[in-house]
Structure formats: C-alpha cells, structure tokens
mmCIF file of C-alpha atoms in Angstrom:
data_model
loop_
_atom_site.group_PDB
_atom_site.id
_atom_site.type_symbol
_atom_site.label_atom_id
_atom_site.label_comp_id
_atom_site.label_asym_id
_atom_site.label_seq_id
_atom_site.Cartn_x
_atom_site.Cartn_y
_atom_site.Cartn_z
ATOM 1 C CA UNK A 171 -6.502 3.024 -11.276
ATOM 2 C CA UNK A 172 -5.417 2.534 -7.820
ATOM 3 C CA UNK A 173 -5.750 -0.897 -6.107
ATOM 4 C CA UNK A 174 -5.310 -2.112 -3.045
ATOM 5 C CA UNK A 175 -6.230 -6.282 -1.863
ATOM 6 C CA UNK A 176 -6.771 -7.148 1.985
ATOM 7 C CA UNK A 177 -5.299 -10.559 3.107
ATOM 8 C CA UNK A 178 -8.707 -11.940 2.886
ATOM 9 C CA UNK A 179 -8.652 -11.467 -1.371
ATOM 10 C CA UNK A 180 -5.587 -12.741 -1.179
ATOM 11 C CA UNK A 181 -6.124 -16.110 0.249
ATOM 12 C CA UNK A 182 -9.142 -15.942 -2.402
ATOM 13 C CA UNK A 183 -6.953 -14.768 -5.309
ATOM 14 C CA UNK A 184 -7.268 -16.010 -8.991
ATOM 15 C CA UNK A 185 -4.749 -19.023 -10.000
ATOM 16 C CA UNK A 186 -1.657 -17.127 -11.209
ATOM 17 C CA UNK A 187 -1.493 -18.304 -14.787
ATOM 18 C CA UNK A 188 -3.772 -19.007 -18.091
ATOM 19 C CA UNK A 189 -6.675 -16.999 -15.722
ATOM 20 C CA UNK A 190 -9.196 -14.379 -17.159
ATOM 21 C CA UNK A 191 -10.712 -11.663 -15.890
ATOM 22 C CA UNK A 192 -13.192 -8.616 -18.316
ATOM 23 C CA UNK A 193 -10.724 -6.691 -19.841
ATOM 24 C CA UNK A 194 -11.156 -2.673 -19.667
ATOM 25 C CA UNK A 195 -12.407 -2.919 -23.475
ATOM 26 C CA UNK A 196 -14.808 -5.694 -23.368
ATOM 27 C CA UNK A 197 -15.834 -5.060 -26.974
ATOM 28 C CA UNK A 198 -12.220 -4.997 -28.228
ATOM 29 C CA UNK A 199 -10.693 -7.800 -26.088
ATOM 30 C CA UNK A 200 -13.080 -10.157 -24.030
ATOM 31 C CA UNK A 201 -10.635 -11.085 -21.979
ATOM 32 C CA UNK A 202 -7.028 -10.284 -20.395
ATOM 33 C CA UNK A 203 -4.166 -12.557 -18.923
ATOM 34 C CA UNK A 204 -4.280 -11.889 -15.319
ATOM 35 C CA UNK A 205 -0.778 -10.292 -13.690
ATOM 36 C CA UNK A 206 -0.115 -10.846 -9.992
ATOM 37 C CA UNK A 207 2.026 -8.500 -8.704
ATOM 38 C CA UNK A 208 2.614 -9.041 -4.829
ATOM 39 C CA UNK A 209 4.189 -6.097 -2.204
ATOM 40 C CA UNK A 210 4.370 -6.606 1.368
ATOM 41 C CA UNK A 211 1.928 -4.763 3.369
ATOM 42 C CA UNK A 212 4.202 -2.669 4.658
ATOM 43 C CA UNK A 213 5.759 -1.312 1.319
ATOM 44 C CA UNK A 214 6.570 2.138 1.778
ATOM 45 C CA UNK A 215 3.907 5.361 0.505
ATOM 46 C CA UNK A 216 5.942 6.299 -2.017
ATOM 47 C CA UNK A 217 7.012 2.946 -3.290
ATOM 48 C CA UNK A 218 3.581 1.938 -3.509
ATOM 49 C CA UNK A 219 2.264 4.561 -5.662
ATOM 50 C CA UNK A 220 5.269 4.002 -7.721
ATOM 51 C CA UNK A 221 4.064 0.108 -7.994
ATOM 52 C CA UNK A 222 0.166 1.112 -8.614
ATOM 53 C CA UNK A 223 1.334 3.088 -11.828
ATOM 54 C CA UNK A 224 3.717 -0.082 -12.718
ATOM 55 C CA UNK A 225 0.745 -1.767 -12.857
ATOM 56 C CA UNK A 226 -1.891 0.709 -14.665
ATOM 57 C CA UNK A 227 1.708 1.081 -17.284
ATOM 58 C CA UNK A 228 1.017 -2.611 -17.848
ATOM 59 C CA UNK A 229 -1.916 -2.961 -18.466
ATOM 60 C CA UNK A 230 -1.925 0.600 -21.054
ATOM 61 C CA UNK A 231 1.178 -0.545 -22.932
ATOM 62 C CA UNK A 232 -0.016 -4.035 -23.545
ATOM 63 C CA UNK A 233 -3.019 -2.611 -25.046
ATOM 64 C CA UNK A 234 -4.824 -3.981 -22.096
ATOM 65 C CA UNK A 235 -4.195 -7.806 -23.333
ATOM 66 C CA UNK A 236 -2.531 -7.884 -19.392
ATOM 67 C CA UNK A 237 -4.953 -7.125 -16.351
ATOM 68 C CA UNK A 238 -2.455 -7.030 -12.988
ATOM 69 C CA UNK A 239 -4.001 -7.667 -9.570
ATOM 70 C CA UNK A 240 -1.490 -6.115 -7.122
ATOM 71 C CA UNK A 241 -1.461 -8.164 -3.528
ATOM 72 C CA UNK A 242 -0.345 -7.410 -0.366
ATOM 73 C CA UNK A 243 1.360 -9.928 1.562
ATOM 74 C CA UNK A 244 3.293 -10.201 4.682
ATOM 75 C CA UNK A 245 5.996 -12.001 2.763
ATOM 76 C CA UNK A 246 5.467 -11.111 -0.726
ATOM 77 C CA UNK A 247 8.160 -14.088 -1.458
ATOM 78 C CA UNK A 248 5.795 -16.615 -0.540
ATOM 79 C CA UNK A 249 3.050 -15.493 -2.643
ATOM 80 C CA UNK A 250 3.839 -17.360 -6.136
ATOM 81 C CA UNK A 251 2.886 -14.181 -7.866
ATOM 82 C CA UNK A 252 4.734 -13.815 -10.879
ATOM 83 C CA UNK A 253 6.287 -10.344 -10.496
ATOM 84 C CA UNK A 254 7.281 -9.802 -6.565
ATOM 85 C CA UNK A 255 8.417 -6.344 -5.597
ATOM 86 C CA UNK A 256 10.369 -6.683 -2.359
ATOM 87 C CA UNK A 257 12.265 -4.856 0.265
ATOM 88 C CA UNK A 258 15.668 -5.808 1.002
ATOM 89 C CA UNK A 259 15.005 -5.663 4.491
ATOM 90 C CA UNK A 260 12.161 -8.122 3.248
ATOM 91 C CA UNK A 261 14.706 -10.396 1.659
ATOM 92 C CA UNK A 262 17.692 -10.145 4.186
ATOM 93 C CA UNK A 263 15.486 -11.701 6.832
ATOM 94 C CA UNK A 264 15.888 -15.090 4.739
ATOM 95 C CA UNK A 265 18.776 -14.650 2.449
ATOM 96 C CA UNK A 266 22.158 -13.692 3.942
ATOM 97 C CA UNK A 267 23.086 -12.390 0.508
ATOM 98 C CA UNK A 268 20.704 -9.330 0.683
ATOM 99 C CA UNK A 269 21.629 -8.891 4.618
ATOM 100 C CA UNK A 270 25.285 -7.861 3.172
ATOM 101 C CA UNK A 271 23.666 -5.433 1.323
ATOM 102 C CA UNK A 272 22.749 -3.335 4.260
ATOM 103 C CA UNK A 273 25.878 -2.928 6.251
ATOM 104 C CA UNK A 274 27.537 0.462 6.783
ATOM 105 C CA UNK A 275 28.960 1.905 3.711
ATOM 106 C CA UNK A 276 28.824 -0.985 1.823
ATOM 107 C CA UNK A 277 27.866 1.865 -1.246
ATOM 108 C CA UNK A 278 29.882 4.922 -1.261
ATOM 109 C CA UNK A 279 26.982 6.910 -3.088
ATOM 110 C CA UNK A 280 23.622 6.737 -4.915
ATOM 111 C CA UNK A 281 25.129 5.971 -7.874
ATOM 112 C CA UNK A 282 27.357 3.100 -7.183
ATOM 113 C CA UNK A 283 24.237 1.829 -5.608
ATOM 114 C CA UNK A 284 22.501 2.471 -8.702
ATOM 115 C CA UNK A 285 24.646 1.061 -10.971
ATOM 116 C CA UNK A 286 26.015 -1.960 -9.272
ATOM 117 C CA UNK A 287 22.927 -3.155 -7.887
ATOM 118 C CA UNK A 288 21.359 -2.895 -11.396
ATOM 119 C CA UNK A 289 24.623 -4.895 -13.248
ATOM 120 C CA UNK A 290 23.809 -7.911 -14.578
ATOM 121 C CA UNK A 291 26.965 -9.425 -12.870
ATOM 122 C CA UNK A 292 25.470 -8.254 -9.666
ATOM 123 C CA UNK A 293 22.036 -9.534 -10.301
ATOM 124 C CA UNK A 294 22.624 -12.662 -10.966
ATOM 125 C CA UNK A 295 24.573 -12.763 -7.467
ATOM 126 C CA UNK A 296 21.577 -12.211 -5.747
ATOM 127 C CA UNK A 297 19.643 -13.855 -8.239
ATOM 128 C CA UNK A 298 21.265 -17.467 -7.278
ATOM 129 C CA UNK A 299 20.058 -17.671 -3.916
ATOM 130 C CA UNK A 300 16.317 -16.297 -4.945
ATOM 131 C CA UNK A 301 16.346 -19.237 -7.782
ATOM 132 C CA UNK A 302 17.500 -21.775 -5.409
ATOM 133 C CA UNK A 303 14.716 -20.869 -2.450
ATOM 134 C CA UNK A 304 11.880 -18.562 -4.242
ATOM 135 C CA UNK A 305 11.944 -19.683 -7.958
ATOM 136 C CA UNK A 306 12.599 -16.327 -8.427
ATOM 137 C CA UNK A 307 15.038 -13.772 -9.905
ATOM 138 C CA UNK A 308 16.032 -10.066 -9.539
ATOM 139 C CA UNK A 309 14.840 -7.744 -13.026
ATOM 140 C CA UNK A 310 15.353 -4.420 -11.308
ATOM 141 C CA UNK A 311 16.860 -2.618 -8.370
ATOM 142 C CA UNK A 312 15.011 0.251 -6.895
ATOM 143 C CA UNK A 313 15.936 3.507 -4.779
ATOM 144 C CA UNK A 314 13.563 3.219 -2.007
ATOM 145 C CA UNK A 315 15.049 5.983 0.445
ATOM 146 C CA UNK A 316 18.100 6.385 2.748
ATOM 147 C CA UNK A 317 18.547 5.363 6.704
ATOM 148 C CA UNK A 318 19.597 7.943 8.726
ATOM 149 C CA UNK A 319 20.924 8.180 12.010
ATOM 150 C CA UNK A 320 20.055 10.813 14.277
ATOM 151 C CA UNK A 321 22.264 11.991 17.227
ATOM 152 C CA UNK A 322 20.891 14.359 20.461
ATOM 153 C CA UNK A 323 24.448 13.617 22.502
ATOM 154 C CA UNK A 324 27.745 13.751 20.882
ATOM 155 C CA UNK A 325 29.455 10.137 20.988
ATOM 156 C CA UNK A 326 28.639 9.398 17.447
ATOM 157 C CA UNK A 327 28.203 13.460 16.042
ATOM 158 C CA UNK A 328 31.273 14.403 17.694
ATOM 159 C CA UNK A 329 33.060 11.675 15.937
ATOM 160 C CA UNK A 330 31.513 12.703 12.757
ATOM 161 C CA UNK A 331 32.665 16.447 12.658
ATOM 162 C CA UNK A 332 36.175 16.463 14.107
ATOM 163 C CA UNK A 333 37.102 13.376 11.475
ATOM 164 C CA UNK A 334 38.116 11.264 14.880
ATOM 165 C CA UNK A 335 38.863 8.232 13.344
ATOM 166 C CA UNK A 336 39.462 6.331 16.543
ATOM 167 C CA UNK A 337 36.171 7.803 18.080
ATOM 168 C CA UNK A 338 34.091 6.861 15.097
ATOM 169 C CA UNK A 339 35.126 3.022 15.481
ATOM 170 C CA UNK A 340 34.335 3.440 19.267
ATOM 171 C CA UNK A 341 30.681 4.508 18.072
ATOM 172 C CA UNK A 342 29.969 2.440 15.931
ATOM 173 C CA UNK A 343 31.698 -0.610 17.928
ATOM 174 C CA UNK A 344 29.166 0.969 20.967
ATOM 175 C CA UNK A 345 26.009 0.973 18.836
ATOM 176 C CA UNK A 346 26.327 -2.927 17.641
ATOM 177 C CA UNK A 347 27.460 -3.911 21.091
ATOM 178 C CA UNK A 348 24.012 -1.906 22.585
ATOM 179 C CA UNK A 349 26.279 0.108 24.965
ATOM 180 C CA UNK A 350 24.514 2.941 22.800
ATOM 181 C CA UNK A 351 21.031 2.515 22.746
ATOM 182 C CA UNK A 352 20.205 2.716 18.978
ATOM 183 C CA UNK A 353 16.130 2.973 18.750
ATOM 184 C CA UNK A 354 14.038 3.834 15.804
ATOM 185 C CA UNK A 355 12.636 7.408 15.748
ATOM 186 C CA UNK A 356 8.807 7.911 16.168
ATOM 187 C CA UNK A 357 7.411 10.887 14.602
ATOM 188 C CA UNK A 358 5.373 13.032 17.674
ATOM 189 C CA UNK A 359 7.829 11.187 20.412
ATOM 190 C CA UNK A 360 10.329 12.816 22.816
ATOM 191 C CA UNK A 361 13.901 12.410 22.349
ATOM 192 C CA UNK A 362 15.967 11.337 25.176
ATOM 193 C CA UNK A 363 19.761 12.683 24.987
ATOM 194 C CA UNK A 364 21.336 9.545 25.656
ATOM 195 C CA UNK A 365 20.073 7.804 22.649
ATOM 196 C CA UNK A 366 20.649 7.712 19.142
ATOM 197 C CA UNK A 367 17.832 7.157 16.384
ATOM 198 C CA UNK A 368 17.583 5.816 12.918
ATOM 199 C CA UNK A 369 15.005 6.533 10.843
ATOM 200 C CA UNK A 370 14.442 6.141 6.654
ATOM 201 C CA UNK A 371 13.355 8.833 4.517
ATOM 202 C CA UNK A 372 9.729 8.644 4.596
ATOM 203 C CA UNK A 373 9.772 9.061 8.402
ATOM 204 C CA UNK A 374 11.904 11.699 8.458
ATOM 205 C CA UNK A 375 9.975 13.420 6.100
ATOM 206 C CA UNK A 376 7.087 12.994 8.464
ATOM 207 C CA UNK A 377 8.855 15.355 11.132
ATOM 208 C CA UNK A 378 7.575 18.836 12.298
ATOM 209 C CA UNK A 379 9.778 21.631 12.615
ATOM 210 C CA UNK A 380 9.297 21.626 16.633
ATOM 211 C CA UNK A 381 11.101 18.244 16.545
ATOM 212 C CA UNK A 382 13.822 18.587 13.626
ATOM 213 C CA UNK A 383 15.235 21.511 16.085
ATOM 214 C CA UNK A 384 16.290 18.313 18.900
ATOM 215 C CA UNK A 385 17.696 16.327 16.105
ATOM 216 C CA UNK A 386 21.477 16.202 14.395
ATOM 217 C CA UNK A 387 21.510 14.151 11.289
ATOM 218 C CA UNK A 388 24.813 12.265 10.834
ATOM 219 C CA UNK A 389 24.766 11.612 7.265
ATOM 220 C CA UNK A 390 26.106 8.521 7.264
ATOM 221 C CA UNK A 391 25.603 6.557 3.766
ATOM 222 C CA UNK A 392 24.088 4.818 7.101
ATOM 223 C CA UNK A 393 22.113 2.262 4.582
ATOM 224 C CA UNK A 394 20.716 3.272 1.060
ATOM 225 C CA UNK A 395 17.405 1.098 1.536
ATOM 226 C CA UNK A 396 16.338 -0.980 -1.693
ATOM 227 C CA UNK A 397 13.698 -2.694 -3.320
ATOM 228 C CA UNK A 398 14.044 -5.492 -5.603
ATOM 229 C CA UNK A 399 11.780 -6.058 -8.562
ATOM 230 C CA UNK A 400 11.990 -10.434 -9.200
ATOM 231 C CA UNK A 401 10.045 -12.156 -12.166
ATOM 232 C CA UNK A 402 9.323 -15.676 -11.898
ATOM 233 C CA UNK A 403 11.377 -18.290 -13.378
ATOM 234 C CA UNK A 404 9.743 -19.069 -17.234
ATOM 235 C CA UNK A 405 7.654 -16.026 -17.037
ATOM 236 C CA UNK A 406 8.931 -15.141 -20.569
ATOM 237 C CA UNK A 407 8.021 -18.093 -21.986
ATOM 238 C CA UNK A 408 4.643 -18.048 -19.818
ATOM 239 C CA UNK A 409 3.544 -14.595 -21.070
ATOM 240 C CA UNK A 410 5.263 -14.790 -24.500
ATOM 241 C CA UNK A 411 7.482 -12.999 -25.525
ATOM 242 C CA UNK A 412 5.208 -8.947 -26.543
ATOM 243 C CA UNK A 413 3.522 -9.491 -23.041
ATOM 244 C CA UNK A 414 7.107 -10.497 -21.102
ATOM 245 C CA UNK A 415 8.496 -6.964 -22.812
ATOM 246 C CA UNK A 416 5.383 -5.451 -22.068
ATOM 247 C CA UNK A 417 6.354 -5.939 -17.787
ATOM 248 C CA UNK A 418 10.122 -4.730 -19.036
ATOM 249 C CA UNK A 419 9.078 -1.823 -20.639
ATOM 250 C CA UNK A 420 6.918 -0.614 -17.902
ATOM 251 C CA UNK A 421 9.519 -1.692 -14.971
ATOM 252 C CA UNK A 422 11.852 0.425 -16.758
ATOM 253 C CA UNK A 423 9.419 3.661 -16.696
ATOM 254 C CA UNK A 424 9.042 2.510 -12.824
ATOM 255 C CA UNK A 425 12.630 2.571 -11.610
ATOM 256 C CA UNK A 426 13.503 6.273 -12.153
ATOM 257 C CA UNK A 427 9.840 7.490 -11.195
ATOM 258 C CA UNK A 428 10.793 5.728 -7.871
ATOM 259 C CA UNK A 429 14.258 7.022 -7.666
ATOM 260 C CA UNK A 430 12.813 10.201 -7.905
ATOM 261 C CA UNK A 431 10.226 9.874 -5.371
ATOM 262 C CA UNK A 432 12.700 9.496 -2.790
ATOM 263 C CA UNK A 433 15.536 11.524 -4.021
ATOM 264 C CA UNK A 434 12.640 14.450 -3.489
ATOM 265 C CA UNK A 435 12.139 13.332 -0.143
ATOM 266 C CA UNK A 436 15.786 13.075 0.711
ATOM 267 C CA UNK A 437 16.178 16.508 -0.314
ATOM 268 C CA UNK A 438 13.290 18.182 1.718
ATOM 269 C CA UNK A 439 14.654 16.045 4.441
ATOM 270 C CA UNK A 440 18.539 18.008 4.297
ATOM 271 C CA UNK A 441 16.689 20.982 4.056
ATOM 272 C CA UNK A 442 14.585 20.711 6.957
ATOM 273 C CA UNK A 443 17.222 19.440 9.487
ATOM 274 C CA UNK A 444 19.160 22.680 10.850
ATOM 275 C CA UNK A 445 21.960 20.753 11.674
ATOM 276 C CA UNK A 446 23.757 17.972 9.227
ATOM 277 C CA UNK A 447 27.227 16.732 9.781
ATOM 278 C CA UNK A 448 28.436 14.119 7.134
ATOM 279 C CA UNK A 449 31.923 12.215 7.032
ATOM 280 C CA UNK A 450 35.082 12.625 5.390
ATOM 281 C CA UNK A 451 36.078 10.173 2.518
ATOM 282 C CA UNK A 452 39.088 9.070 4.907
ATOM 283 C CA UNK A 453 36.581 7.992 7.882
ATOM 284 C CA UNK A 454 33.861 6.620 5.321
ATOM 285 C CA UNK A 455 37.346 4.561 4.004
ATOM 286 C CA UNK A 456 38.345 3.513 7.546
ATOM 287 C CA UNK A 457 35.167 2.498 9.154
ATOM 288 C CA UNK A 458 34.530 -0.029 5.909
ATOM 289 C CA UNK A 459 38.198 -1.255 6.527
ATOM 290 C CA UNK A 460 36.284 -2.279 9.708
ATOM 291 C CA UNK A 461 33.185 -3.551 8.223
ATOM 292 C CA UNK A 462 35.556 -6.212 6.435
ATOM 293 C CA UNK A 463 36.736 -7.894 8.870
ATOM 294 C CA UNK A 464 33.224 -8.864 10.102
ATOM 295 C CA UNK A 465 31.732 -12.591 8.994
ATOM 296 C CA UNK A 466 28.727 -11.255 6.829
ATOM 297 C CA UNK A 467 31.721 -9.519 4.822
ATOM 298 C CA UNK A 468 33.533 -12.896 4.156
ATOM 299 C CA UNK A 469 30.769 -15.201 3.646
ATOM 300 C CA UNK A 470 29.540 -12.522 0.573
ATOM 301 C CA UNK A 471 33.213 -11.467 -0.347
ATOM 302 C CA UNK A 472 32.138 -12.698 -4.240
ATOM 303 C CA UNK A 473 29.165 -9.904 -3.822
ATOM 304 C CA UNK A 474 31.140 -7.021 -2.538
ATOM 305 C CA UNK A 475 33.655 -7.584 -5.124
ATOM 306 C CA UNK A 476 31.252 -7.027 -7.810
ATOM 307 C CA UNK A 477 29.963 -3.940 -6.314
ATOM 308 C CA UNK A 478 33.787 -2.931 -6.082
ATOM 309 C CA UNK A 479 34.114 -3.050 -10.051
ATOM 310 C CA UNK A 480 31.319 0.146 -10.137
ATOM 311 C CA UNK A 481 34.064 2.671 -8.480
ATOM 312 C CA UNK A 482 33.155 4.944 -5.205
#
C-alpha cells in the first residue's frame, strides 16, 4: 500500500498515541493502534519506497494490530511522530553532532560507515543530543547514497590522479574558501569548465549519456549520505513490548533493502561515467590529517573516536 500525506493532513493528523483507526480486517480486529511515521518532504525516491514498505512490513508482521500513517514534514523532527526517519543533512542543520558526520573522509568505506554508525557505542553518541532537544533516539542507520564531486577542469582531478598531495590540500583548501566555485549539478544543465559539481547518487543516476561524456567523477568518499531511523523516548513501553518488536523487526528488513537500493544506483552510476579517478589510501590519509585540525573535528573528537574503533 503506498501512502503519501500533504501538509494539509498533516496539520489535521490523528493524536499520536492510544488513537484508532478500521483495521484492514475489520471482522478480525476492529481496530488498530495508529503508527506515525514522519519523513521530510524531500526524502529521497529510493528512500521513500524503502520507508512505504517499512510501513506496509508493520502493519503485516503485527498481524495488522499496528496501522502506520507515514507524514511528510519539512522537519520531520518537529513532528512528535513516534518513529522519525531523517536525513543527516536533516539533522546536521540543528545538531553539530550529525554535521561531523559529513566532513571529508570522515568514513574510509561503506562498511566502516555501516558498522560504526550502527554500534551501539556510536548511537548513543548521537543519541544524547536527539534526547536532550527531540525526545528522540537513533534505532538504525541507513545507506542513503554517496556525494560525488564532479570535475570539468583539472585543479581538483589533476590532484586526484597524479597522488599530488600538496595539490589536493590546495583543492580542497580552494573549494571551502569559494576560490573554486563548488555548485550542485542539475540534471539537463550546461557545465561550465571552471566549476566543480557535487551531486548524490540519485541525481547522478538521473544523467544522460550526452552529459556523463563532460563530466570526471573524483571518487572521493566525498560524503556517504545517511539516514537515521529515531523512536521516541518510552515508545516500548507505549506500544508494549510484541508491537515495539514488531517496528524492530521490520526496521531491520528495511535497512539492507535500502542499502541495496543505493548500492544499485552507485553502481550504474561508475558504470555510466567514462571517466573515474579515485584517491590513493596515502592522500585519503593526508587530507583527513587535515580535516583534524578543523573545530567541528575537536568539538566531536569523543564521536570520531568511536568511529575509529570500526578500522578503515
């Protein structure tokens, strides 16, 4: 069953607890618990079909005893829903712990990512601040795509294939300072050769051949973007405890169906760009040296170190 709310439900939306709505078998069970689960509007395609079957997995594993209402909101935090799915871009607008998240090579692969940002030590790092603020905290750390940069003049690609280590810096030093325009790529656009681009995987994936031709990817580990799966504070003892494993159960079906989703995507993407230059392990090594000096680094030291402990 695929749903989808306007703002307008929204601001009419059922109180989030104790509510009822008909349950799919009205002769078997009268009624079901309603489930909000809120998104931001602008949750990614493939994220969101990921979500809708989260939802329909609730509501067939509990035997229909949960009915979910999935929202859209333009900051899903707000929303008091009691499972939030959320962007770290999303969350790094508020919480400086989720902003240290997406600085360059901060995660030396998928994996690391993976397995650190799903670590309970980890977790309940960035579960702290959501407590504090939201009333919130993190269940589940989703792939949601990689952001790539994309060169048409050589400052940054150059640096990239001849292992420059010097150059690199200058690049990337360039980029933050805006003496390199950085812009985001729009599918159908021209691309000026004095500009680099970024773009994530769905966009990418959105490219014609015509245009992949003007592009170089520089496969930077640029930013593995993420989405975090938060449960409300006492929503285990608000659902009891068969409907609280019920959401577990199906958040765990969720998570690789996701990961998959955009590992496909990232792979169709590699295979459609002619030309793909990637780092060595010694530059990846030396521009993080760099990273750590910066104040986001220090202020989250605590967080990085956990990450540390699941190996690069």
């Amino acid at each position: 069953m695929r749903r989808r709310l306007t703002a307008l439900l929204l601001a009419m939306a059922l109180p989030l607890c104790s509510c009822g709505r008909q349950a799919k078998n009205a002769g078997q069970l009268p009624e079901a618990a309603v489930l909000a689960v809120a998104v931001a509007k602008d949750c990614p395609e493939a994220a969101l079909r990921v979500l809708e079957d989260f939802c329909d997995d609730i509501e067939r594993l509990s035997g229909n005893r949960l009915g979910v209402q999935l929202q859209h909101w333009e900051d899903p935090m707000l929303s008091g829903a009691q499972v939030v799915f959320a962007g770290s871009d999303t969350l790094a607008q508020a919480l400086p712990a989720f902003a240290a998240l997406q600085a360059d090579f901060t995660f030396s692969s998928f994996s690391q990512m993976n397995d650190a940002l799903n670590a309970p030590t980890v977790q309940e790092l960035l579960s702290a601040p959501l407590r504090s603020r939201y009333g919130y905290e993190v269940q589940s750390a989703f792939y949601c795509g990689r952001q790539y940069l994309l060169g048409v003049r050589n400052d940054l690609t150059g640096a990239v294939r001849t292992d420059d280590s010097d150059a690199m810096r200058w690049a990337v030093r360039d980029v933050r300072d805006g003496t390199i325009e950085l812009r985001a790529l729009t599918v159908g656009a021209s691309f000026p050769k004095d500009t680099l681009y970024y773009a994530d995987t769905e966009t990418l994936a959105g490219l014609l051949p015509p245009q992949t031709g003007e592009l170089v990817l520089c496969d930077l580990g640029y930013r593995y973007q993420t989405g975090m799966l938060c449960l409300r504070e006492g929503l285990q003892k608000e659902l009891g405890q068969r409907d609280y494993a019920t959401v577990l159960e199906a958040a765990a079906i969720a998570r690789p169906a996701c990961e998959a989703a955009y590992r496909q995507l990232d792979e169709e993407i590699a295979a459609a760009l002619p030309d793909r230059v990637g780092p060595s392990t010694r530059l990846r090594r030396q521009v993080r040296e760099e990273q750590a000096g910066l104040t986001l680094f220090q202020q989250w030291q605590q967080l990085y170190q956990a990450i540390e402990e699941y190996g690069r």
